[in-house]
Coordinates of N, CA, C and O in Angstrom, one line a residue:
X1 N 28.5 46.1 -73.0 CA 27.6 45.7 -72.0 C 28.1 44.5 -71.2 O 28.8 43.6 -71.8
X2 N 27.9 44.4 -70.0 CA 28.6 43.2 -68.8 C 27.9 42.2 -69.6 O 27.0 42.6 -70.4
X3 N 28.3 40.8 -69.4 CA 28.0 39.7 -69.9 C 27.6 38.4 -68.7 O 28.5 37.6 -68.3
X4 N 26.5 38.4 -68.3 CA 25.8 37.9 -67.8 C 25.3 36.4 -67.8 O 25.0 36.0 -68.9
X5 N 25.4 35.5 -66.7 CA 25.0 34.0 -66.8 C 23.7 34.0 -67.1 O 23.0 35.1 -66.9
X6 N 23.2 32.8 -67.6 CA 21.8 32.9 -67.9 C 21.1 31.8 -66.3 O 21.6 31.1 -65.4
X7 N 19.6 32.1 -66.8 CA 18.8 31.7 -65.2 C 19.1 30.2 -64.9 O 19.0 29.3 -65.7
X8 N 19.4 30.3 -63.6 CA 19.4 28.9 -63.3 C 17.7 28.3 -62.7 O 17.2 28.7 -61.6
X9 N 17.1 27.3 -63.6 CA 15.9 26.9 -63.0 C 16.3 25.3 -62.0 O 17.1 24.4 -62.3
X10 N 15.3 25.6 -60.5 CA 15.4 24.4 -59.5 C 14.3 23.9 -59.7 O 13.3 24.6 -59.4
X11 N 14.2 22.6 -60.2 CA 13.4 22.0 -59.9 C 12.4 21.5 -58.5 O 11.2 21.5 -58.2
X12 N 13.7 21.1 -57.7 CA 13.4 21.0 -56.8 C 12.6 21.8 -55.8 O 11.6 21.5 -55.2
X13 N 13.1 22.8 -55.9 CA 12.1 23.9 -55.1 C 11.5 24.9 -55.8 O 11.1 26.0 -55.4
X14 N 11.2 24.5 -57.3 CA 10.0 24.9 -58.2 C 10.5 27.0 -57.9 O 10.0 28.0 -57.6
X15 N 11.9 26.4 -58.4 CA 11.9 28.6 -58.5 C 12.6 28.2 -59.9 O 12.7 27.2 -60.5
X16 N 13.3 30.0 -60.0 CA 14.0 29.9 -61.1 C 15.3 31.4 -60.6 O 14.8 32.2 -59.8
X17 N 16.3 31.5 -60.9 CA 17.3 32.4 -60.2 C 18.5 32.8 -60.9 O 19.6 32.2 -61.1
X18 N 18.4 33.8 -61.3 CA 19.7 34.6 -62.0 C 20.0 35.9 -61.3 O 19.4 36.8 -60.7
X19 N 20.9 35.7 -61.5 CA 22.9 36.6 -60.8 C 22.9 37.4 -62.1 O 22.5 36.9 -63.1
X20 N 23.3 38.7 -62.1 CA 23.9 39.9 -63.0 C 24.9 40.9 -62.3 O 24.9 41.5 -61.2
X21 N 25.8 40.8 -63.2 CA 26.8 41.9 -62.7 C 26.2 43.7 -63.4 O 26.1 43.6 -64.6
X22 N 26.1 44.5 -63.1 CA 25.4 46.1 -63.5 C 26.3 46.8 -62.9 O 26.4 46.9 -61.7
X23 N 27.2 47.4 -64.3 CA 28.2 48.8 -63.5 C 27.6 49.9 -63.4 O 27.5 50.6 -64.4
X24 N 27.1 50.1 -62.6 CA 25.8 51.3 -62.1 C 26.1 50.7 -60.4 O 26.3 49.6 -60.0
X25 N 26.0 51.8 -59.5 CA 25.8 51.8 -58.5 C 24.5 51.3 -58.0 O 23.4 51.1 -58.7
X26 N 24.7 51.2 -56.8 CA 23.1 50.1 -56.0 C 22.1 51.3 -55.7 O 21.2 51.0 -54.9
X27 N 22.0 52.3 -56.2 CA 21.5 53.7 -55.9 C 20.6 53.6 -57.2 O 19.4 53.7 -57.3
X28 N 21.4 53.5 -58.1 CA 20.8 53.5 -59.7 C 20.0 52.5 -60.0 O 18.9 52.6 -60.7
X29 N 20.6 51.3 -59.5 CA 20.0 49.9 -59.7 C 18.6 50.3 -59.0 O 17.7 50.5 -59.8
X30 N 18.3 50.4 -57.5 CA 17.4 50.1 -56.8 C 16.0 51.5 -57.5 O 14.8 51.4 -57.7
X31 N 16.8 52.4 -57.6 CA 15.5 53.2 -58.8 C 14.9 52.3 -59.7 O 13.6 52.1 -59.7
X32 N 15.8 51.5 -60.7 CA 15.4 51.0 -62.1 C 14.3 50.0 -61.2 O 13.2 50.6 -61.1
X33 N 14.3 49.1 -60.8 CA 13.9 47.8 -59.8 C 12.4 48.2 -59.0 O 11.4 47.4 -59.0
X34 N 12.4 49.4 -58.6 CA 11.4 50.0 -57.6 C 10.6 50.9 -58.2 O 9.4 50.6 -57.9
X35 N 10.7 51.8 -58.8 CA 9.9 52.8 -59.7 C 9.5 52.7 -61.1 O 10.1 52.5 -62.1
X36 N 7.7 52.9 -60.6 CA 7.2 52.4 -61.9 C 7.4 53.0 -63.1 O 6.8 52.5 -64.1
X37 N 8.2 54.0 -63.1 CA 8.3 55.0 -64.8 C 9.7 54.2 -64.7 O 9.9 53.9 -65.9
X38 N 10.6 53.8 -64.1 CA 11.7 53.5 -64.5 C 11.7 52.0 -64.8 O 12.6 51.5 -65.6
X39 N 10.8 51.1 -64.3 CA 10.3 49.8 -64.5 C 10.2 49.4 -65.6 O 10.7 48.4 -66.1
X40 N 9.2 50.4 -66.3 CA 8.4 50.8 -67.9 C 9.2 50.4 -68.6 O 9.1 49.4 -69.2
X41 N 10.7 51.4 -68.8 CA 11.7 51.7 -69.3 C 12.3 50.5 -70.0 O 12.7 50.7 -71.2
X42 N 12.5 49.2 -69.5 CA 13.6 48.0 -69.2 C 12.4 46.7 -69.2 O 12.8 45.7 -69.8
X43 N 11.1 46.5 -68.6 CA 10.6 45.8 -68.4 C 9.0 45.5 -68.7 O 8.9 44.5 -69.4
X44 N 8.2 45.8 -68.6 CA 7.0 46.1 -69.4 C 6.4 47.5 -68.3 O 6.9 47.9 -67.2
X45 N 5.4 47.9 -69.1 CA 4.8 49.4 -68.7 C 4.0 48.9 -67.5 O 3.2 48.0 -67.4
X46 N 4.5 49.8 -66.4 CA 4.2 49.1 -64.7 C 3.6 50.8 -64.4 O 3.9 51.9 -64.8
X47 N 2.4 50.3 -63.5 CA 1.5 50.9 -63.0 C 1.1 50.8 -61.9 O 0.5 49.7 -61.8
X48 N 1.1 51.5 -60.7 CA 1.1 50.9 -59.2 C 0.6 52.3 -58.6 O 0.9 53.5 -58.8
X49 N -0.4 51.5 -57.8 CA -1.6 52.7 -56.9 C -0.8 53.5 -55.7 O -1.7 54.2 -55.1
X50 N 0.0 53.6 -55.3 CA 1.3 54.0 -54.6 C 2.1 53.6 -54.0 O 2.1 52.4 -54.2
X51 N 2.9 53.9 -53.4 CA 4.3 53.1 -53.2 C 4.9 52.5 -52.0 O 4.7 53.1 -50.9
X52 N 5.2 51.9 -52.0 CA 5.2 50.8 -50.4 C 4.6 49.7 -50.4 O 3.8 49.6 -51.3
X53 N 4.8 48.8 -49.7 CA 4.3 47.2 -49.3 C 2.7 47.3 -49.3 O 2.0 48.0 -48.7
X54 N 2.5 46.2 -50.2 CA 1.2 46.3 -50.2 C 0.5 47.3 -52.2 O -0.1 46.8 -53.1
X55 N 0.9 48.3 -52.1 CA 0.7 48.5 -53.5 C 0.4 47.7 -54.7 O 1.3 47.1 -55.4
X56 N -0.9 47.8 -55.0 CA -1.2 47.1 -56.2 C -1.3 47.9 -57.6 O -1.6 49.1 -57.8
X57 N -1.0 46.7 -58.7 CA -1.5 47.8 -60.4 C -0.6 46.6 -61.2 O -0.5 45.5 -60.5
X58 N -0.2 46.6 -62.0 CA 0.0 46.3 -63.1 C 1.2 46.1 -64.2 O 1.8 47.2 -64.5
X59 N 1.6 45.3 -64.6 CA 2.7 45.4 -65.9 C 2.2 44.9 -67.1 O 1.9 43.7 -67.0
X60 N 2.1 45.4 -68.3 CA 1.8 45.1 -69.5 C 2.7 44.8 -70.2 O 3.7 45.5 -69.8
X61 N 2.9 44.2 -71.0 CA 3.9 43.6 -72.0 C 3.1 43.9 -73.1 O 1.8 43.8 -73.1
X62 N 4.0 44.4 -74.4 CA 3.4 44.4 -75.5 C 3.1 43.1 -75.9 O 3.8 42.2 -75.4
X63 N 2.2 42.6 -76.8 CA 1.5 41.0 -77.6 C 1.5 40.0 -76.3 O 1.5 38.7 -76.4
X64 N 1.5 41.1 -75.0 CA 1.1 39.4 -74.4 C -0.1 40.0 -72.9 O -0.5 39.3 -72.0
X65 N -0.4 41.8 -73.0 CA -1.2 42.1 -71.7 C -0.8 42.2 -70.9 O 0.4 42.2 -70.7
X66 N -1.5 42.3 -70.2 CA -1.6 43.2 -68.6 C -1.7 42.2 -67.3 O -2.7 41.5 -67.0
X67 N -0.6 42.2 -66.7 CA -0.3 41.1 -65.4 C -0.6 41.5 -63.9 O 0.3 42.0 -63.2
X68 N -1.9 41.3 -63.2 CA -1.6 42.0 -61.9 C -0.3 41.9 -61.0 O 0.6 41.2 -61.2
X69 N -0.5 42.8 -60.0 CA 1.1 42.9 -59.6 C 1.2 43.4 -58.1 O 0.7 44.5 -57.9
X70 N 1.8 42.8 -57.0 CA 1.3 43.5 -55.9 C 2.9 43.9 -55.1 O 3.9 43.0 -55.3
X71 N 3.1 44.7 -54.5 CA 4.7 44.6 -53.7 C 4.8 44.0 -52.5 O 4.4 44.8 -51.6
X72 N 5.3 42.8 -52.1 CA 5.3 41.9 -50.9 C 6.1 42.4 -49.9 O 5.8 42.4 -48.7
X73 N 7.4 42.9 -50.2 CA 8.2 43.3 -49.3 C 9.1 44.5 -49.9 O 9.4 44.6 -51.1
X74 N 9.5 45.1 -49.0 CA 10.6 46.1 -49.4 C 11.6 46.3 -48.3 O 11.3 46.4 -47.1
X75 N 13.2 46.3 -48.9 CA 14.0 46.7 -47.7 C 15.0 47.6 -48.5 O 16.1 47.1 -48.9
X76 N 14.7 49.0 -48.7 CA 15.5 49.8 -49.5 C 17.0 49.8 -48.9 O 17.1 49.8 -47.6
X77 N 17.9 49.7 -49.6 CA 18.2 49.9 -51.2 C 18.3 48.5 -51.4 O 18.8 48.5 -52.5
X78 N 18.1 46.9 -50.8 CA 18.6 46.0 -51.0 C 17.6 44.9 -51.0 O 18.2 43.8 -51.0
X79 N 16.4 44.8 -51.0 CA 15.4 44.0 -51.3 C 14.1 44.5 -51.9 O 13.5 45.4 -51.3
X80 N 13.6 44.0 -52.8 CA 12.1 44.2 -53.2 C 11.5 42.8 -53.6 O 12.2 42.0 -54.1
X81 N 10.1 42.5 -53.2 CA 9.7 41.3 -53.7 C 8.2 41.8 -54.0 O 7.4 42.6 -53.4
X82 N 8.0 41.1 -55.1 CA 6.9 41.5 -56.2 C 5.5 40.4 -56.2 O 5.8 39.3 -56.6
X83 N 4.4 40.4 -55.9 CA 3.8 38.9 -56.2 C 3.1 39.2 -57.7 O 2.9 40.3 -58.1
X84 N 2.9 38.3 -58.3 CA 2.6 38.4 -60.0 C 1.6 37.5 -60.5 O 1.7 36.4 -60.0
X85 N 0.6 37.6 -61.2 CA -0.2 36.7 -61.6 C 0.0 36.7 -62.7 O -0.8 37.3 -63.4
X86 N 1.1 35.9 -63.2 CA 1.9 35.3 -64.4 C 1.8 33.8 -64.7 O 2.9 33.3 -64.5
X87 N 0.7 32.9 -65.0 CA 0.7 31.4 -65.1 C 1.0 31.5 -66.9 O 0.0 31.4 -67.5
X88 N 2.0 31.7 -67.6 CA 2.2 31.8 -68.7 C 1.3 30.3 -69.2 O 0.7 30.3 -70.3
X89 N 1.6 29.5 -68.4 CA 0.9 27.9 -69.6 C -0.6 28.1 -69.6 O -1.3 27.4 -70.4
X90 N -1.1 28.9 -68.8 CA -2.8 28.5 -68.0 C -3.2 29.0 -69.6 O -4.2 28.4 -70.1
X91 N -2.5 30.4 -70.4 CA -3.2 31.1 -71.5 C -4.1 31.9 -70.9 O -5.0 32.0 -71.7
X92 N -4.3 32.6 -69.5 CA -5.4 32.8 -69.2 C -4.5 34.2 -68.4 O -3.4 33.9 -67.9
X93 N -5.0 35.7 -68.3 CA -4.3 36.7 -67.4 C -5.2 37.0 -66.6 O -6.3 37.1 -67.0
X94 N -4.9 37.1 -65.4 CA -6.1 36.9 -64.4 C -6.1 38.7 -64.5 O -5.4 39.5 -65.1
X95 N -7.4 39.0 -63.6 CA -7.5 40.5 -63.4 C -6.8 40.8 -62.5 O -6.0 41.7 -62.5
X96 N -7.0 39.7 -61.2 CA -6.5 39.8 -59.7 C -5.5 38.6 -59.7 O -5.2 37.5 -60.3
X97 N -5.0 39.4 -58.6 CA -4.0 38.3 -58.3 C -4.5 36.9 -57.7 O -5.3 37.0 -56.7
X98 N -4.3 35.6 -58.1 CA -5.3 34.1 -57.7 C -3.8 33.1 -57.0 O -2.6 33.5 -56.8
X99 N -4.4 32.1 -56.7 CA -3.5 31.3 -56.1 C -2.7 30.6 -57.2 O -2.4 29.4 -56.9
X100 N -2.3 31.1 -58.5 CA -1.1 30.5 -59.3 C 0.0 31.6 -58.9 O 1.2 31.4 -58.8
X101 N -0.5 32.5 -58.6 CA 0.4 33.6 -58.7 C 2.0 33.3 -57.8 O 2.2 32.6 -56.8
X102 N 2.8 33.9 -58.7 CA 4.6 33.6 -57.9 C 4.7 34.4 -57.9 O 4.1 35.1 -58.8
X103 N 5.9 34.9 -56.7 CA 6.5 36.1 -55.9 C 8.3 36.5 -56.5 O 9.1 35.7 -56.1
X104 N 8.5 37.2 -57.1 CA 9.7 37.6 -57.5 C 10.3 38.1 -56.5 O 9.5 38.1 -55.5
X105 N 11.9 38.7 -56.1 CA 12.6 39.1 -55.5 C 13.6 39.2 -55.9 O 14.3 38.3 -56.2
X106 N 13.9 40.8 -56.2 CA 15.1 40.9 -56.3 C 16.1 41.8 -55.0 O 15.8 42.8 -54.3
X107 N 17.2 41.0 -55.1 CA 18.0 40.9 -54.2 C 19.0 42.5 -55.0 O 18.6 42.7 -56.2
X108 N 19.8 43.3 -54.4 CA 20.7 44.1 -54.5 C 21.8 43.9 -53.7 O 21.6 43.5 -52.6
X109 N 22.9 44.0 -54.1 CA 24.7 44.4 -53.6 C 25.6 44.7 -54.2 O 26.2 44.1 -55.1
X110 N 26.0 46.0 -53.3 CA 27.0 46.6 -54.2 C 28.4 45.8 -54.4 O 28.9 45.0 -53.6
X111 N 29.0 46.0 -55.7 CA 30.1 45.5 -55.9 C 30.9 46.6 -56.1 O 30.6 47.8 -55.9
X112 N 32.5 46.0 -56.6 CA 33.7 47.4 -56.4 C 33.1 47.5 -58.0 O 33.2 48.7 -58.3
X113 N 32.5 46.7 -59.4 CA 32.1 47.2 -60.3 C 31.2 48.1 -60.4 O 31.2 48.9 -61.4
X114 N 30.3 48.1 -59.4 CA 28.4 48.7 -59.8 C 28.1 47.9 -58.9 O 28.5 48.1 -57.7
X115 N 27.2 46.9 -59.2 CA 25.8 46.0 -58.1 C 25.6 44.7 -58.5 O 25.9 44.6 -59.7
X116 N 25.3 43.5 -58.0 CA 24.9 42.6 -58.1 C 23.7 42.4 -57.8 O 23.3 42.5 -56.6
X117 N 22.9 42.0 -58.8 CA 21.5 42.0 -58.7 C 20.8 40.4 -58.6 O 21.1 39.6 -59.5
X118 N 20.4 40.3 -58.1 CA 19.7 38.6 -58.4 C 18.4 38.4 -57.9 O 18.0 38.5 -56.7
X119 N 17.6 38.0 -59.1 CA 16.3 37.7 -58.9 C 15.8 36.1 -58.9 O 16.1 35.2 -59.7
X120 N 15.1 36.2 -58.0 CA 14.8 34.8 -57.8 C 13.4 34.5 -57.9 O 12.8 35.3 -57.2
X121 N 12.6 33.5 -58.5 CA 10.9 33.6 -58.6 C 10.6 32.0 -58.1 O 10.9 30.8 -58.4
X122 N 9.7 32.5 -57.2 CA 9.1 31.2 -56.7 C 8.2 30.5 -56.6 O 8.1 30.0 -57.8
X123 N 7.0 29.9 -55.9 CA 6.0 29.3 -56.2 C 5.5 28.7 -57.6 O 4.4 29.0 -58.0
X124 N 6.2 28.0 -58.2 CA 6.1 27.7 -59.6 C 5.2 26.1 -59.3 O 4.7 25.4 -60.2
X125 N 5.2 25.7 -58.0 CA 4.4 24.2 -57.4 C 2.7 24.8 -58.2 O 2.0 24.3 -59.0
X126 N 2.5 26.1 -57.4 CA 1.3 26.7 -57.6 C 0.5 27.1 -59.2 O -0.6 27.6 -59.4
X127 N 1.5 26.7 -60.5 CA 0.9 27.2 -61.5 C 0.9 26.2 -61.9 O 1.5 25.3 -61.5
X128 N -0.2 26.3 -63.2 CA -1.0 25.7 -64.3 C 0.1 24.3 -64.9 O -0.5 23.3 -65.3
X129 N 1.3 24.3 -64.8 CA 2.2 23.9 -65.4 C 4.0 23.9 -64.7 O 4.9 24.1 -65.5
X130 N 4.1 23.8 -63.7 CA 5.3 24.3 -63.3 C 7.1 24.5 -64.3 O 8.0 25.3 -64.5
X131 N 6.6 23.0 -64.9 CA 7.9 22.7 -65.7 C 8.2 23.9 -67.0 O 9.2 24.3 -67.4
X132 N 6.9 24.1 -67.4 CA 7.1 24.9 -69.0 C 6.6 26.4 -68.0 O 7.5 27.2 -68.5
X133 N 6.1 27.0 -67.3 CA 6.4 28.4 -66.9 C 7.9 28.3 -66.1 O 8.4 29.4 -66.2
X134 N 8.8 27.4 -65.4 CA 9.9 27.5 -65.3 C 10.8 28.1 -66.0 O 11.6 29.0 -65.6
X135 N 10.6 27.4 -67.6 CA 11.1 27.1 -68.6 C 11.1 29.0 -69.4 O 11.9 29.8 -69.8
X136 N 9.8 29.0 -69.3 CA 9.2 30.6 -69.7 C 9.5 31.5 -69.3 O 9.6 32.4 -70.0
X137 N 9.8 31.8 -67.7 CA 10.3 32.6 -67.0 C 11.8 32.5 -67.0 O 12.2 33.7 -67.2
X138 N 12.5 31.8 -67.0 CA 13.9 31.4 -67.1 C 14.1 32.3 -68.1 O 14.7 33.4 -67.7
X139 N 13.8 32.1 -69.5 CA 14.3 32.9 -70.5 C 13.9 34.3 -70.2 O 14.8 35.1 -70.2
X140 N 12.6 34.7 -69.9 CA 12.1 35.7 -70.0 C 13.2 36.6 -68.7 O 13.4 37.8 -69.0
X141 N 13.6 36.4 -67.8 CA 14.7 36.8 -67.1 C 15.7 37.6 -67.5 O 16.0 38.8 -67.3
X142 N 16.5 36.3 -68.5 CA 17.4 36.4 -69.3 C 17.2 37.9 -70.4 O 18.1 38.8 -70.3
X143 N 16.1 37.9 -71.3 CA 16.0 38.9 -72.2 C 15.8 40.2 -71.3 O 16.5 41.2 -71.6
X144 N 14.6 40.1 -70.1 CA 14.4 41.4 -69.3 C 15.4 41.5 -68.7 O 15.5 42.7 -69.0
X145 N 16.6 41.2 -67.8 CA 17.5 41.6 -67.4 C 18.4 42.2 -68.1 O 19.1 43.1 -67.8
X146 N 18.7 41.5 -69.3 CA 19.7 42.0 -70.4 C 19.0 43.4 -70.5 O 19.8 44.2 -70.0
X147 N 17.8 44.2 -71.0 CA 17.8 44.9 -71.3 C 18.2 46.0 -69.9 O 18.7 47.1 -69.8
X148 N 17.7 45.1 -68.9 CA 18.0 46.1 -67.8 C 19.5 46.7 -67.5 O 19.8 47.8 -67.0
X149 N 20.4 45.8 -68.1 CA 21.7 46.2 -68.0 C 22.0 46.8 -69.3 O 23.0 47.5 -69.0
X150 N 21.8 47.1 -70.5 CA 21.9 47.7 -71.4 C 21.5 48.7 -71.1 O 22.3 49.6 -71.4
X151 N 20.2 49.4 -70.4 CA 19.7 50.8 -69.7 C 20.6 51.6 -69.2 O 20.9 52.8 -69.5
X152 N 21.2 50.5 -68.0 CA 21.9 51.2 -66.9 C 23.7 51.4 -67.5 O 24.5 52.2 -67.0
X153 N 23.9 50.5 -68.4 CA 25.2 50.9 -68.6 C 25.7 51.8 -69.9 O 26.7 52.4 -70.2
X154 N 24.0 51.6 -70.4 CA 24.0 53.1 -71.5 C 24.0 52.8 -73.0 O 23.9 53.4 -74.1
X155 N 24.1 51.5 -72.6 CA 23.6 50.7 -74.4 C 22.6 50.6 -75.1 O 22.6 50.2 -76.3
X156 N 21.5 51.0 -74.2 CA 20.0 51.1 -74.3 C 19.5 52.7 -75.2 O 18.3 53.0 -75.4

C-alpha cells in the first residue's frame, strides 16, 4: 500500500488538509469519493437522496451515528465538496445540518502513478471546540483515507 503523509492541521485558518498518493486512476478514485455504495465501502455507510449539488442524506459510522451530509459543489472528475454536521466536541449529532457544520473537499489529480487526492476541511472557527475537532478530524482523515487507499490498491 502507498505510504501517505499524515494531515496537516492550520490553525490559522481553522482547516485541516491531507495529500495522498492512490495508484488507481482519477476515474477510479473519483467513483470511490462520489458514490454512495462506494463511499460505504472505505468510509462510513453514506446515503444521499440523489445525485448532484445540493443532495442531502447521511453517513453513519459504526459506535459513533449518523452525520447529516449535503454536496456543495461538484466538478467531475476533479472536485467534490461535502458540508457535514460533524462538531465531534459538542457530543451532540445534529439531525440537520446547523451552523457548526464544516465543508470537506476533495480535490483529484492525476499522476504518472494513479491520483493525487487531497482533502481539505474547513470552518472549524464555527464548531463547539475548534482546537480538539481539528485534532479529531486530522486523525480521522488519516485512518479514513488509509483505508481508502487500501480499497483502491487492493489491500482491502
Amino acid at each position: 500500500m502507498t505510504d501517505n503523509e499524515a494531515s496537516v492541521i492550520d490553525e490559522g485558518t481553522f482547516s485541516v488538509r491531507r495529500t495522498i498518493r492512490i495508484a488507481a486512476p482519477i476515474e477510479k478514485v473519483w467513483v470511490a469519493v462520489t458514490e454512495p455504495e462506494h463511499i460505504s465501502r472505505w468510509f462510513g455507510r453514506t446515503v444521499l437522496d440523489r445525485a448532484g449539488v445540493g443532495a442531502k442524506g447521511t453517513i453513519t459510522f459504526p459506535d459513533y451515528g449518523s452525520v447529516p451530509i449535503r454536496v456543495e459543489a461538484l466538478e467531475a472528475p476533479r472536485s467534490v465538496s461535502y458540508r457535514w454536521g460533524n462538531d465531534d466536541a459538542s457530543g451532540v449529532l445534529p439531525e440537520e445540518l446547523d451552523d457548526h457544520a464544516t465543508v470537506f473537499t476533495f480535490t483529484l489529480e492525476p499522476v504518472a502513478d494513479g491520483t493525487e487526492l487531497t482533502v481539505v476541511e474547513t470552518g472549524f472557527d464555527r464548531t463547539s471546540d475548534p482546537a480538539a475537532n481539528m485534532a479529531s478530524h486530522g486523525e480521522g482523515w488519516v485512518s479514513e483515507l488509509d483505508k481508502l487507499v487500501a480499497l483502491l490498491e487492493g489491500d482491502a
